Coordinates of C-alpha atoms in Angstrom, one line a residue:
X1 CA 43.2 -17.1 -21.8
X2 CA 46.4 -17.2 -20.0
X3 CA 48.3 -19.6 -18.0
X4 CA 51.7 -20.6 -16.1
X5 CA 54.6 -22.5 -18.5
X6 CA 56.6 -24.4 -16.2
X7 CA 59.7 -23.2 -17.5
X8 CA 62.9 -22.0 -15.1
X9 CA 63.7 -18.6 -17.8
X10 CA 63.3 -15.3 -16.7
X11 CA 59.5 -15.0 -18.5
X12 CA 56.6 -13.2 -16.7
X13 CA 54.7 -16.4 -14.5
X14 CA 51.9 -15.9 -17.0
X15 CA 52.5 -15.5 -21.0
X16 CA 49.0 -14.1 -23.2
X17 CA 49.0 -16.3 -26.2
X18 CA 49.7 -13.3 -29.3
X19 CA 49.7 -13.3 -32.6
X20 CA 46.6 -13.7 -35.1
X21 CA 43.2 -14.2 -33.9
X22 CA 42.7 -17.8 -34.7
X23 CA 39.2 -19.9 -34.6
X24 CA 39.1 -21.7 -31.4
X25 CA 39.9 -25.0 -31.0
X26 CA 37.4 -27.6 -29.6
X27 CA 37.5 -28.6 -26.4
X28 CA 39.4 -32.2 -26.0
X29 CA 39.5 -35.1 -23.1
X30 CA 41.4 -38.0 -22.4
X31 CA 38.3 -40.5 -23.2
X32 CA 35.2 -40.0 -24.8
X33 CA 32.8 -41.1 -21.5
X34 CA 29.0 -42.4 -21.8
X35 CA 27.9 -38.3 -21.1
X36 CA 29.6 -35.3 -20.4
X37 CA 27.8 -32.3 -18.7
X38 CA 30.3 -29.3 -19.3
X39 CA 30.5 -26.9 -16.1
X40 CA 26.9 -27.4 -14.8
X41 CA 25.6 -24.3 -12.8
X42 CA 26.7 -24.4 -9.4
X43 CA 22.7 -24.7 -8.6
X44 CA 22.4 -27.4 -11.3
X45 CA 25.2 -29.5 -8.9
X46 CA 23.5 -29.3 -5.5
X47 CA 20.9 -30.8 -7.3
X48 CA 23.0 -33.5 -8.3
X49 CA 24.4 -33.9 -5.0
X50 CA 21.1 -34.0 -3.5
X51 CA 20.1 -37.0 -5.3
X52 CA 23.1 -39.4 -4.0
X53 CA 21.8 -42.4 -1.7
X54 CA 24.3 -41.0 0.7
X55 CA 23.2 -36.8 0.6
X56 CA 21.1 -35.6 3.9
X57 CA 20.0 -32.1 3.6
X58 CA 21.2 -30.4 7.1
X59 CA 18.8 -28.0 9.3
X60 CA 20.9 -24.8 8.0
X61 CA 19.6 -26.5 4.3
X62 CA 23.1 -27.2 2.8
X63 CA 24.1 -30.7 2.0
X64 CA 26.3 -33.4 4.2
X65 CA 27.6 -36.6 2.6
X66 CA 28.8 -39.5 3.9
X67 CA 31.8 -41.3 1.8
X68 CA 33.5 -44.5 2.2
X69 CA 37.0 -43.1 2.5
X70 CA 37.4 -40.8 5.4
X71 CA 41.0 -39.1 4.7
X72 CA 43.4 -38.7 2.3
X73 CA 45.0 -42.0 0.7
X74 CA 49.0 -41.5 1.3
X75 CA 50.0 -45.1 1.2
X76 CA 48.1 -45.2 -2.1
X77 CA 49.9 -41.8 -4.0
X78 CA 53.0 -42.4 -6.2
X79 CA 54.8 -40.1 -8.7
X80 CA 55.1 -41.3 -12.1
X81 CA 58.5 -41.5 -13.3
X82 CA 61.7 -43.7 -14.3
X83 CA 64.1 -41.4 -12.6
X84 CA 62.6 -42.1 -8.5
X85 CA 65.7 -40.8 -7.3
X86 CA 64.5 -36.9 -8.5
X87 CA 61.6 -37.5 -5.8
X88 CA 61.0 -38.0 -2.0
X89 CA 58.1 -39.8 -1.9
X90 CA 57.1 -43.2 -3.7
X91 CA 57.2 -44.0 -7.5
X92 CA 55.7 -46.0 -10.3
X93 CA 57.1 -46.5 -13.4
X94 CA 55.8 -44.8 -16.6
X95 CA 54.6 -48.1 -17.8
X96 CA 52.4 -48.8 -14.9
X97 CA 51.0 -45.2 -14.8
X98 CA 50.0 -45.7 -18.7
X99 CA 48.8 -49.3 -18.2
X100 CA 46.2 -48.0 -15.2
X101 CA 45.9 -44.3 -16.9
X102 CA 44.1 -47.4 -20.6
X103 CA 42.5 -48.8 -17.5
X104 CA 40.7 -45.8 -16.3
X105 CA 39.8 -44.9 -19.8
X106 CA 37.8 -47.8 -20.4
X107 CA 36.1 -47.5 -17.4
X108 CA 35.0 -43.5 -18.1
X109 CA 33.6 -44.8 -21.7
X110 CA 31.0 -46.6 -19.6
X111 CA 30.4 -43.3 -17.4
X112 CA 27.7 -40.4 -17.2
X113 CA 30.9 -37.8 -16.7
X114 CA 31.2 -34.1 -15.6
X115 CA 33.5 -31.2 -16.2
X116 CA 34.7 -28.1 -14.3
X117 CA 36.9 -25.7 -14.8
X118 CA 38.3 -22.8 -13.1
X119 CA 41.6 -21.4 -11.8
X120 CA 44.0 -22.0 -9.0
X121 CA 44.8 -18.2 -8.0
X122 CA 43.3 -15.2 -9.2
X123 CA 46.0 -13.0 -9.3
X124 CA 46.1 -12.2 -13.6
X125 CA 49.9 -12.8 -13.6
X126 CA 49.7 -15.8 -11.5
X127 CA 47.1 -18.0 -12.1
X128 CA 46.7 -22.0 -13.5
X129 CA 43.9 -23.1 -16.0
X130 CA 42.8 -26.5 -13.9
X131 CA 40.1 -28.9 -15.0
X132 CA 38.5 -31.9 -13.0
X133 CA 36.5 -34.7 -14.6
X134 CA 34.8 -36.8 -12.3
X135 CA 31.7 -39.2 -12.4
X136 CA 28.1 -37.8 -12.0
X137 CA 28.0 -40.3 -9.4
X138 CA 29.9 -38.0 -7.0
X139 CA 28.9 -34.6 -7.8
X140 CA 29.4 -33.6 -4.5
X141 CA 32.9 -33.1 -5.2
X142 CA 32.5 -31.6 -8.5
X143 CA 30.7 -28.9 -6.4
X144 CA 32.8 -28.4 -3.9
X145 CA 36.0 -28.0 -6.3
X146 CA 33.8 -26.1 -7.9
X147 CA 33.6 -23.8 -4.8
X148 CA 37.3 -24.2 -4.8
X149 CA 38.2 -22.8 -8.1
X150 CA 38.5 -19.2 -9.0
X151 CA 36.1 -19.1 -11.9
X152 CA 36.5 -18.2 -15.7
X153 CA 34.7 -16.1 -17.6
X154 CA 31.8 -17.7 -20.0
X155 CA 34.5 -16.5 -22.8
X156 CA 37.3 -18.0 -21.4
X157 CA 35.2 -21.3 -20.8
X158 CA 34.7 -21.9 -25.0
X159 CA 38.0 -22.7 -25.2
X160 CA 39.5 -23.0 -22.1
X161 CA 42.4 -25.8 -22.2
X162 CA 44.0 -26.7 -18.5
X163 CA 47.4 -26.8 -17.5
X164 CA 46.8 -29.1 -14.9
X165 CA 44.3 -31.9 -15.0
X166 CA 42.8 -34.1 -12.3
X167 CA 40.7 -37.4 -13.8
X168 CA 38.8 -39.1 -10.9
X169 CA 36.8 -42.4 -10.8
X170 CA 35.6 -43.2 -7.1
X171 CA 33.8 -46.1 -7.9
X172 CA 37.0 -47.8 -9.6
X173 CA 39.0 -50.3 -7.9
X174 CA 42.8 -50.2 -8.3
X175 CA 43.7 -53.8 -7.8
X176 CA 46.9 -54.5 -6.4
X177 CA 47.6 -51.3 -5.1
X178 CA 47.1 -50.4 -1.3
X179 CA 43.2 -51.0 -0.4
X180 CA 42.2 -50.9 -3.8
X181 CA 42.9 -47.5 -4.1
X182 CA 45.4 -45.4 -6.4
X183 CA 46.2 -41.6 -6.8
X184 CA 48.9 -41.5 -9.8
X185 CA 50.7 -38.2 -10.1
X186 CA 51.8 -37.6 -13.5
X187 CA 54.0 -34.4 -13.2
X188 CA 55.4 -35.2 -17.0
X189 CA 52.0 -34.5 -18.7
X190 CA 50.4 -32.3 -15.3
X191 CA 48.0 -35.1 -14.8
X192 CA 46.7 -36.6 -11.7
X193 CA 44.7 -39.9 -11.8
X194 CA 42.4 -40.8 -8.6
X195 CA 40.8 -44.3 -8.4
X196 CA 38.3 -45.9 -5.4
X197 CA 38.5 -42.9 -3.2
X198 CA 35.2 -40.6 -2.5
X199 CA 36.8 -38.3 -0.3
X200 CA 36.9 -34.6 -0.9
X201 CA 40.3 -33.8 -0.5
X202 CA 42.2 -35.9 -3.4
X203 CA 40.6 -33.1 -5.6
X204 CA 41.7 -30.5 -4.1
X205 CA 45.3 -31.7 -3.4
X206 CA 45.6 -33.2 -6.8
X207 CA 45.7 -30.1 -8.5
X208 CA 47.5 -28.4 -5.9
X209 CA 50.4 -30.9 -5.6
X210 CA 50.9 -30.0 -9.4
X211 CA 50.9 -26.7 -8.9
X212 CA 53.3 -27.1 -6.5
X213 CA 56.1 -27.9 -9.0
X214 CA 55.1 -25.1 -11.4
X215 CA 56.0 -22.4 -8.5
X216 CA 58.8 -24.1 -7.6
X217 CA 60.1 -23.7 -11.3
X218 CA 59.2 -20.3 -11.1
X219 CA 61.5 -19.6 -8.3
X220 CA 59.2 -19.7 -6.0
X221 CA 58.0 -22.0 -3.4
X222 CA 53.8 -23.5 -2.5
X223 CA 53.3 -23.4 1.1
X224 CA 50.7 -25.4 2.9
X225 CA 49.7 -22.2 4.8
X226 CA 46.8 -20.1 5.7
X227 CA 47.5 -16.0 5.5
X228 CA 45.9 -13.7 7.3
X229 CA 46.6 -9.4 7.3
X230 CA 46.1 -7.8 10.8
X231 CA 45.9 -4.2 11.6
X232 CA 48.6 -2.6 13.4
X233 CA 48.5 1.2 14.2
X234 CA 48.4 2.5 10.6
X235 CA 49.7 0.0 8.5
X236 CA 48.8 -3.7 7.9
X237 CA 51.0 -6.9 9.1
X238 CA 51.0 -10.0 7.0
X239 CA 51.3 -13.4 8.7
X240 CA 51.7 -16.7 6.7
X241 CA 50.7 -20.2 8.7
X242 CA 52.1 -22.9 7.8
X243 CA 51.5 -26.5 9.7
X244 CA 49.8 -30.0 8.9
X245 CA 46.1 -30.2 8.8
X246 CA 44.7 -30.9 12.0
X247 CA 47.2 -28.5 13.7
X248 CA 45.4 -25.4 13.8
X249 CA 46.2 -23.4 10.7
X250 CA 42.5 -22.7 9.4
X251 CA 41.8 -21.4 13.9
X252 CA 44.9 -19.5 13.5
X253 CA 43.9 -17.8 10.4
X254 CA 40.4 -16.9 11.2
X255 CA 41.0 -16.2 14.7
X256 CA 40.3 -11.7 15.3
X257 CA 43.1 -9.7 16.2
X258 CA 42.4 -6.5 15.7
X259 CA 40.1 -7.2 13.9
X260 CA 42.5 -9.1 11.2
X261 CA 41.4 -10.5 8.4
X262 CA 41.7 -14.4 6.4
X263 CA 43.5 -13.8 3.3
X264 CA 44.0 -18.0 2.0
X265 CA 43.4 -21.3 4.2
X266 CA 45.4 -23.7 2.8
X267 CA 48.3 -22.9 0.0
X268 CA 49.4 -19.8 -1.1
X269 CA 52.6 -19.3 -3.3
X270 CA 55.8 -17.7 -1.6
X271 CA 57.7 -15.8 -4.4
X272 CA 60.9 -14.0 -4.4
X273 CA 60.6 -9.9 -2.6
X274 CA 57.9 -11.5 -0.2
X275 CA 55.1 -11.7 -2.6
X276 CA 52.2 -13.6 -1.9
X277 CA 49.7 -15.3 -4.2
X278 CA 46.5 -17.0 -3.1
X279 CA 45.2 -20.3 -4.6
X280 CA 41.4 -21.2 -3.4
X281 CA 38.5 -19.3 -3.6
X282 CA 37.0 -20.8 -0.3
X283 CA 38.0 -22.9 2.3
X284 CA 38.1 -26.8 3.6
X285 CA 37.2 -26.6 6.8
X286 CA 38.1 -29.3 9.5
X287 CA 34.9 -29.5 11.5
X288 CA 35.7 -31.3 14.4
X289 CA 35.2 -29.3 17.9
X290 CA 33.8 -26.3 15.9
X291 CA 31.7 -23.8 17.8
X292 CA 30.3 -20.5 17.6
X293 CA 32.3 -19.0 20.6
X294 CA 36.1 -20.3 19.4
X295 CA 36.0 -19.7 15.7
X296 CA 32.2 -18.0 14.6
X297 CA 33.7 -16.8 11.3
X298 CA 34.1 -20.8 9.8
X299 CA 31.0 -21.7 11.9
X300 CA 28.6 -19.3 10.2
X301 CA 30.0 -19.8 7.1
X302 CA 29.4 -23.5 7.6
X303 CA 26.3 -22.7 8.4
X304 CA 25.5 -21.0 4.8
X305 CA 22.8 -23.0 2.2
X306 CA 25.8 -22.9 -0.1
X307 CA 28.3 -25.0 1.9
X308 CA 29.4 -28.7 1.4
X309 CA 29.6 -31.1 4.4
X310 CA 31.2 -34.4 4.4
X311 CA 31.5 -36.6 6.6
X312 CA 29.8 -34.5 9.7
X313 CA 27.4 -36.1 12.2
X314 CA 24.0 -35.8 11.4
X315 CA 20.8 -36.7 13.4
X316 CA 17.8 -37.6 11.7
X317 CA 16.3 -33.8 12.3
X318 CA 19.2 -32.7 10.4
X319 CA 20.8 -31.2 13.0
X320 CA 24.2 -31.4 13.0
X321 CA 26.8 -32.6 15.8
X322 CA 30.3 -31.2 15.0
X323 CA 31.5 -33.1 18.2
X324 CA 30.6 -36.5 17.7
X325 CA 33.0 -38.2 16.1
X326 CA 31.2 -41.8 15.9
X327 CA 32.1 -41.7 12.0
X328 CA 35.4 -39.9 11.8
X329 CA 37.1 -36.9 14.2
X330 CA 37.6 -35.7 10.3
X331 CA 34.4 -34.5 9.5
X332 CA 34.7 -31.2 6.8
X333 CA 33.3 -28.7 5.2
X334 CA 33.7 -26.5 2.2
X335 CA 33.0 -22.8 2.0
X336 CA 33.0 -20.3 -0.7
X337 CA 35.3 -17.4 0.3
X338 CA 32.3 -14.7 -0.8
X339 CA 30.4 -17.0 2.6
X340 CA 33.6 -15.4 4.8
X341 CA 33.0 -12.5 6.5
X342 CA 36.0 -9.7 6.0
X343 CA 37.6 -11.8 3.5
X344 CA 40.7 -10.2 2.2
X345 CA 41.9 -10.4 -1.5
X346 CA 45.5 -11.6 -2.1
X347 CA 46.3 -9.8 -4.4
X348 CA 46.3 -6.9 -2.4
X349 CA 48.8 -8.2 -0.3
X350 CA 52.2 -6.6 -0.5
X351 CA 54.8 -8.4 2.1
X352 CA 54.8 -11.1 4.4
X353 CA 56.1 -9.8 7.4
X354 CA 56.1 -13.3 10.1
X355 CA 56.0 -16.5 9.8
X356 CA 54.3 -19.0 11.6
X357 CA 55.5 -23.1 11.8
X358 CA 52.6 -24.8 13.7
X359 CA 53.7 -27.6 16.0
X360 CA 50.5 -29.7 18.2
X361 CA 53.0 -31.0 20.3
X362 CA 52.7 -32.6 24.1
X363 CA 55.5 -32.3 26.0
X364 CA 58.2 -29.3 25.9
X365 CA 57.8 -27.2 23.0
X366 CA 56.9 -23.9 23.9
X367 CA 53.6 -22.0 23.0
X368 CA 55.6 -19.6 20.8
X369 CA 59.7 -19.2 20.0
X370 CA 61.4 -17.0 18.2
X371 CA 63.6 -18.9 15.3
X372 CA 66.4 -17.1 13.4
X373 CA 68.6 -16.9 10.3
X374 CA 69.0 -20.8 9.1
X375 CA 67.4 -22.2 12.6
X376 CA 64.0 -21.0 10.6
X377 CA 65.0 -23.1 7.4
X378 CA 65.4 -26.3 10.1
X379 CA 62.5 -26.0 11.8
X380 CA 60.3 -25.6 8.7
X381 CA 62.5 -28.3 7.4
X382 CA 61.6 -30.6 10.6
X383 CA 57.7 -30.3 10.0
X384 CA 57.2 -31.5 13.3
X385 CA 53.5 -32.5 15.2
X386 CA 51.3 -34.8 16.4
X387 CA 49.3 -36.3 13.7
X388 CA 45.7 -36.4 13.0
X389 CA 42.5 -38.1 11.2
X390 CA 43.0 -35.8 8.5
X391 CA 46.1 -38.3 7.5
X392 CA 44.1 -41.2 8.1
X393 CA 44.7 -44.0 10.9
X394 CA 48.2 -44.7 10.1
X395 CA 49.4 -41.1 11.2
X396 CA 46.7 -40.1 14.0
X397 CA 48.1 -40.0 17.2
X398 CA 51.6 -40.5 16.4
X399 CA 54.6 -38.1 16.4
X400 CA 55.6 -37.1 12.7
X401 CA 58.0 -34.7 11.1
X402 CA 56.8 -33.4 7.6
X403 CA 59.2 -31.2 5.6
X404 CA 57.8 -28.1 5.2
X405 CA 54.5 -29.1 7.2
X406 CA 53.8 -29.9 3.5
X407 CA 53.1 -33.5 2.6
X408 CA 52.1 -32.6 -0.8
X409 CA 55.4 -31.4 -2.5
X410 CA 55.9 -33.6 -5.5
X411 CA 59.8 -33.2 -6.0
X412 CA 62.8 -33.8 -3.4
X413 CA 61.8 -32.8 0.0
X414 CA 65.9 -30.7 0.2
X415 CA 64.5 -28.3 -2.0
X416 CA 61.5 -26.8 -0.3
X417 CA 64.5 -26.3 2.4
X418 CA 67.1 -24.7 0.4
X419 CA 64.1 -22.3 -1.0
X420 CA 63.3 -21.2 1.7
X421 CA 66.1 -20.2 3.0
X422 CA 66.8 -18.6 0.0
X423 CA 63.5 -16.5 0.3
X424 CA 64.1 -15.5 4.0
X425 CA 67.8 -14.0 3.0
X426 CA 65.9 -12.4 -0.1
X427 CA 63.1 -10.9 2.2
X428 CA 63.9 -11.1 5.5
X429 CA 60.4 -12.1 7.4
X430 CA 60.4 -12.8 11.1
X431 CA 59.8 -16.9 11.9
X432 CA 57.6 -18.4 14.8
X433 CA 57.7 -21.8 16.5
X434 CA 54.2 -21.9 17.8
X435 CA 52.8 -25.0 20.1
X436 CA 48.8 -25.4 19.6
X437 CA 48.4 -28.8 21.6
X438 CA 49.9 -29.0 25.2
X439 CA 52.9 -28.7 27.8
X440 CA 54.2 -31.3 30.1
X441 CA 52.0 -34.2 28.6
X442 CA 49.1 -35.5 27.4
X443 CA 45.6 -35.1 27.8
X444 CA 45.0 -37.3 30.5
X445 CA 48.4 -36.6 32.1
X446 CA 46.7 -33.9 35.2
X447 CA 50.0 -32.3 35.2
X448 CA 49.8 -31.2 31.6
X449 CA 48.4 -27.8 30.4
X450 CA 46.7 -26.8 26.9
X451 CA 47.7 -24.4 25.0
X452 CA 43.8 -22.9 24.2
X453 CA 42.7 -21.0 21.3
X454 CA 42.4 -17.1 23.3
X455 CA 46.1 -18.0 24.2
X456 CA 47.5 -18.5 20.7
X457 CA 45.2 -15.6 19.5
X458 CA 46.8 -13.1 21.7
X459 CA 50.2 -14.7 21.1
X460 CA 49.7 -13.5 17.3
X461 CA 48.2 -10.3 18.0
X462 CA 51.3 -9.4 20.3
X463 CA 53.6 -10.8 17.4
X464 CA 51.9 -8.4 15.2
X465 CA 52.3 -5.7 17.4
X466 CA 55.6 -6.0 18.5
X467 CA 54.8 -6.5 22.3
X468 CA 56.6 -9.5 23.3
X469 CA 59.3 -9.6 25.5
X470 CA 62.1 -12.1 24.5
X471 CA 64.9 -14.1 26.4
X472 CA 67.3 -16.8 25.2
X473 CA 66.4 -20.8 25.6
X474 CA 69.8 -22.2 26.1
X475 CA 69.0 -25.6 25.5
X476 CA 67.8 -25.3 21.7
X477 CA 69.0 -21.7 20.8
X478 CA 65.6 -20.0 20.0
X479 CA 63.8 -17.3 21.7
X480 CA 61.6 -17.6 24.5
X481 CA 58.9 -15.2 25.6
X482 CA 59.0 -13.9 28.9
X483 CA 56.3 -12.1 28.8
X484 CA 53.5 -11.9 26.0
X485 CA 50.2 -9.2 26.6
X486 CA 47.2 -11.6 27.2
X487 CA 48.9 -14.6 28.6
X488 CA 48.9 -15.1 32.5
X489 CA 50.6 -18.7 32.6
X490 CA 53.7 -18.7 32.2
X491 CA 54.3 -22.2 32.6
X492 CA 53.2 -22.3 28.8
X493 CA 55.6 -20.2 27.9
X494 CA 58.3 -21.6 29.5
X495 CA 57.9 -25.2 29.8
X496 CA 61.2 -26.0 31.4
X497 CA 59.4 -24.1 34.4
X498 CA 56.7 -26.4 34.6
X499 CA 59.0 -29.5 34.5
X500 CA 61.3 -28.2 37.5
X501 CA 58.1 -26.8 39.1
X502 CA 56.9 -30.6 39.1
X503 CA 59.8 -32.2 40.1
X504 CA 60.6 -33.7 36.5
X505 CA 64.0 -31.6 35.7
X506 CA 65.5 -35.1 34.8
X507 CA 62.7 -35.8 32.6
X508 CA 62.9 -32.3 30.5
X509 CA 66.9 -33.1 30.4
X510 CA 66.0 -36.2 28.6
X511 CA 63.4 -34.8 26.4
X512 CA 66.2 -31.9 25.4
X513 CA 68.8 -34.2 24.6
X514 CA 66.7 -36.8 22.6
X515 CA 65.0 -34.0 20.6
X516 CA 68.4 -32.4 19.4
X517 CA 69.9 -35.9 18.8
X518 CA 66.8 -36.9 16.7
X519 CA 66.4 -33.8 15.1
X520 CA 70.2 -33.5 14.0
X521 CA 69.8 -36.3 12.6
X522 CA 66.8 -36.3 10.3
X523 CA 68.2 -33.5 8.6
X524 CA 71.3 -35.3 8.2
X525 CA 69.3 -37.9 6.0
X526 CA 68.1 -35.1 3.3
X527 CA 70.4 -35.7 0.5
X528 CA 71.1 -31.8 -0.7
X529 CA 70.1 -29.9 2.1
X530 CA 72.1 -26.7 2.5
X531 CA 74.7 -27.1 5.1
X532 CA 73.6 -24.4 7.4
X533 CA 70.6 -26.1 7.5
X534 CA 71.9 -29.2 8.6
X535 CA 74.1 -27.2 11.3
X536 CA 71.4 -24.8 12.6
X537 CA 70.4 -27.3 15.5

């Protein structure tokens, strides 16, 4: 078995354990639970999952459930540590992480428990051991991560021993602590404890936001990005897409151009030279909208016997409604990667070649720009969108700037800036500022215009291709296309157009000077950031 060290020396990412053959070790856990079922067949988990009070077998015969959370818990996610000032986001103290990490371990005594393990990656130089343990109660996501993972070998499994850990009680209240809820990050020990949430995506991020750190220790740095490779002529172009969930970076990554193909929804690993390692072996699909027409590839898939819903509308035929949005607008799905059709394997990948920085915006971002040299590093630094369900009520609707698009970065926020910098200057890769929400206002502002899926599908394909025609903005200092093979409006293009077209010149000068003003000054507020950073707008 082999794993990543977090360790900042010049050693290979992955080190095989050598020296004598010894007798392997058994397996350990935190707690001893009530029951354990070790890595139950993935067959032997629908059937688990089938029996919840809140399962409903769909018409395409895979299984939807219902939870009680909706979205991911930020208000209720802290690092554990006595140094907060090493970290961006909120803190507990070591103390309290150990008096709720005695807590939780009572509780699992009293549990029927289960086990999976697997990999994040599957690259053999560049991949992490991970283990969740999580009440029978909620299989569902126990099969889903299992889905997830990249799996080990029945060998590999008799004495597999995880780097990373993620311990998960739904069903236990974390009093005190914001609605009863708790996801304790314990970076120290590569732990994550989850408590009172049923939702999906605290598994999946839990082990990711771990994994996080270790690349960044490696020199490298985790990107919340899809990657996709399209066909060009005779060789193959690389894209990374980075943006917040909700934004369009699964569409973007399973959109056709040229009959291109999905590489990794949702992280990958950025390393020095342009290397690019993949972390999921499916996907978690945002559901919402979804239709065969727009995006068939995560719509058949969806459709498989072997996919996971949660939280999708359901009539009582078992039809499913991926438009009503009664419940939640964030309604998912998990697919297995094997469900995709023309799948590509990362670790065939040799170089990214572009860059794209998602942005649902509403008013005068442009549907793509150009960014170079350190104006890249700021606006991946900036983050900026609209939010979306997937954060939950507090950030749906409302303008938010993320670093990195990347709310899951465990250390200080500077440092996914600074990195990537560094990488660009180490492997020069072209960056995009792309707009997948609307110009010149909202949706019920008549005077607005979206930005549809066909036109940010032959935006990429003319990136890839090299056919777009570029002119400078002279208000922010990025590239502007004048002309872009497959896109007849121009006002989306050029949004300053629109404005003066509509008589609102003054209101586009206003917009200009508060976003430069407000941007200049967020990245003034990152202790650390590299100067040119803070400069580049």
């Amino acid at each position: 078995m082999t794993e990543i060290l977090p360790s900042t020396s010049a050693l290979p990412i992955e080190l095989k354990r050598s020296g004598t053959k010894s007798k392997p070790t058994p397996k350990t856990l935190p707690v001893e639970p009530k029951s354990v079922a070790w890595n139950p067949s993935a067959a032997d988990l629908r059937r688990y999952t089938a029996e919840m009070p809140n399962c409903r077998i769909t018409e395409f015969g895979n299984v939807n459930v219902a939870t009680r959370v909706v979205s991911r818990s930020k208000l209720s996610t802290f690092i554990a540590t006595d140094t907060p000032a090493q970290h961006s986001d909120q803190t507990i103290t070591r103390a309290e992480y150990e008096r709720m990490a005695r807590l939780q371990n009572d509780y699992i005594r009293t549990c029927d428990m289960i086990v999976v393990e697997g990999y994040i990656g599957n690259d053999p130089d560049f991949r992490v051991p991970v283990r969740l343990f999580i009440e029978k109660s909620n299989a569902n996501i126990a099969g889903m991560q299992q889905h997830l993972y990249y799996p080990a070998t029945a060998e590999e499994l008799e004495h597999f021993e995880p780097k990373l850990t993620v311990i998960y009680t739904p069903n236990l209240k974390a009093e005190g602590y914001p609605e009863e809820r708790l996801i304790a990050v314990d970076l120290e020990n590569h732990v994550t404890r989850v408590f009172h949430s049923d939702y999906f995506g605290e598994s999946k991020k839990g082990g990711l936001r771990m994994w996080n750190e270790l690349v960044y220790e490696r020199g490298g740095l985790a990107l919340h990005a899809g990657c996709k490779v399209i066909p060009v002529r005779d060789e193959n172009r690389v894209a990374l897409i980075v943006g917040l969930s909700g934004t369009g970076k699964t569409t973007t990554t399973f959109t056709k151009q040229n009959n291109s193909s999905p590489v990794q929804d949702d992280f990958c690993a950025l390393m020095p030279g342009g290397k690019v390692y993949a972390t999921e072996n499916g996907c978690f699909a945002k559901t919402f909208g979804l239709n065969a027409n727009d995006e068939p590839t995560i719509f058949y898939a969806c459709a498989s016997p072997h996919a996971y819903l949660e939280n999708v509308s359901q009539h009582e035929d078992g039809k499913i409604d991926y438009f009503d949005t009664s419940y939640t607008q964030n309604g998912r799905a998990v697919i297995r990667m094997q469900d995709i059709a023309g799948a590509y394997d990362a670790r065939e990948v040799k170089k990214v070649d572009f860059l794209l920085i998602l942005n649902r915006n509403e008013n005068i971002i442009p549907a793509v720009a150009k960014l170079d040299g350190a104006l890249a590093a700021a606006y991946f630094m900036l983050g900026e969108t609209k939010g979306t369900s997937a954060g939950g009520a507090a950030e749906a609707g409302k303008s938010l700037r993320v670093p990195g698009t990347n709310p899951f970065f465990p250390l200080l926020h500077a440092y996914q800036g600074n990195r990537m910098l560094e990488l660009m200057r180490n492997s020069p890769m072209d960056v995009y500022l792309m707009n997948t929400g609307r110009i010149g206002g909202d949706e019920q502002d008549e005077r607005s215009k979206k930005v549809r899926i066909q036109h940010s599908s032959a935006i990429v394909k003319a990136i890839a291709e090299g056919t777009v025609k570029w002119e400078r903005d002279p208000d922010f200092g990025y590239l502007l296309a004048s002309e872009v093979p497959g896109v007849d409006d121009g006002d989306i293009l050029r949004p300053k157009a629109l404005y003066e077209r509509q008589g609102r010149g003054d209101e586009y000068a206003a917009l200009v000077k508060k976003y430069n003003a407000d941007r200049r000054e967020y990245l003034r507020k990152w202790k650390g950031l590299d100067a040119e950073i803070v400069s580049a707008i």
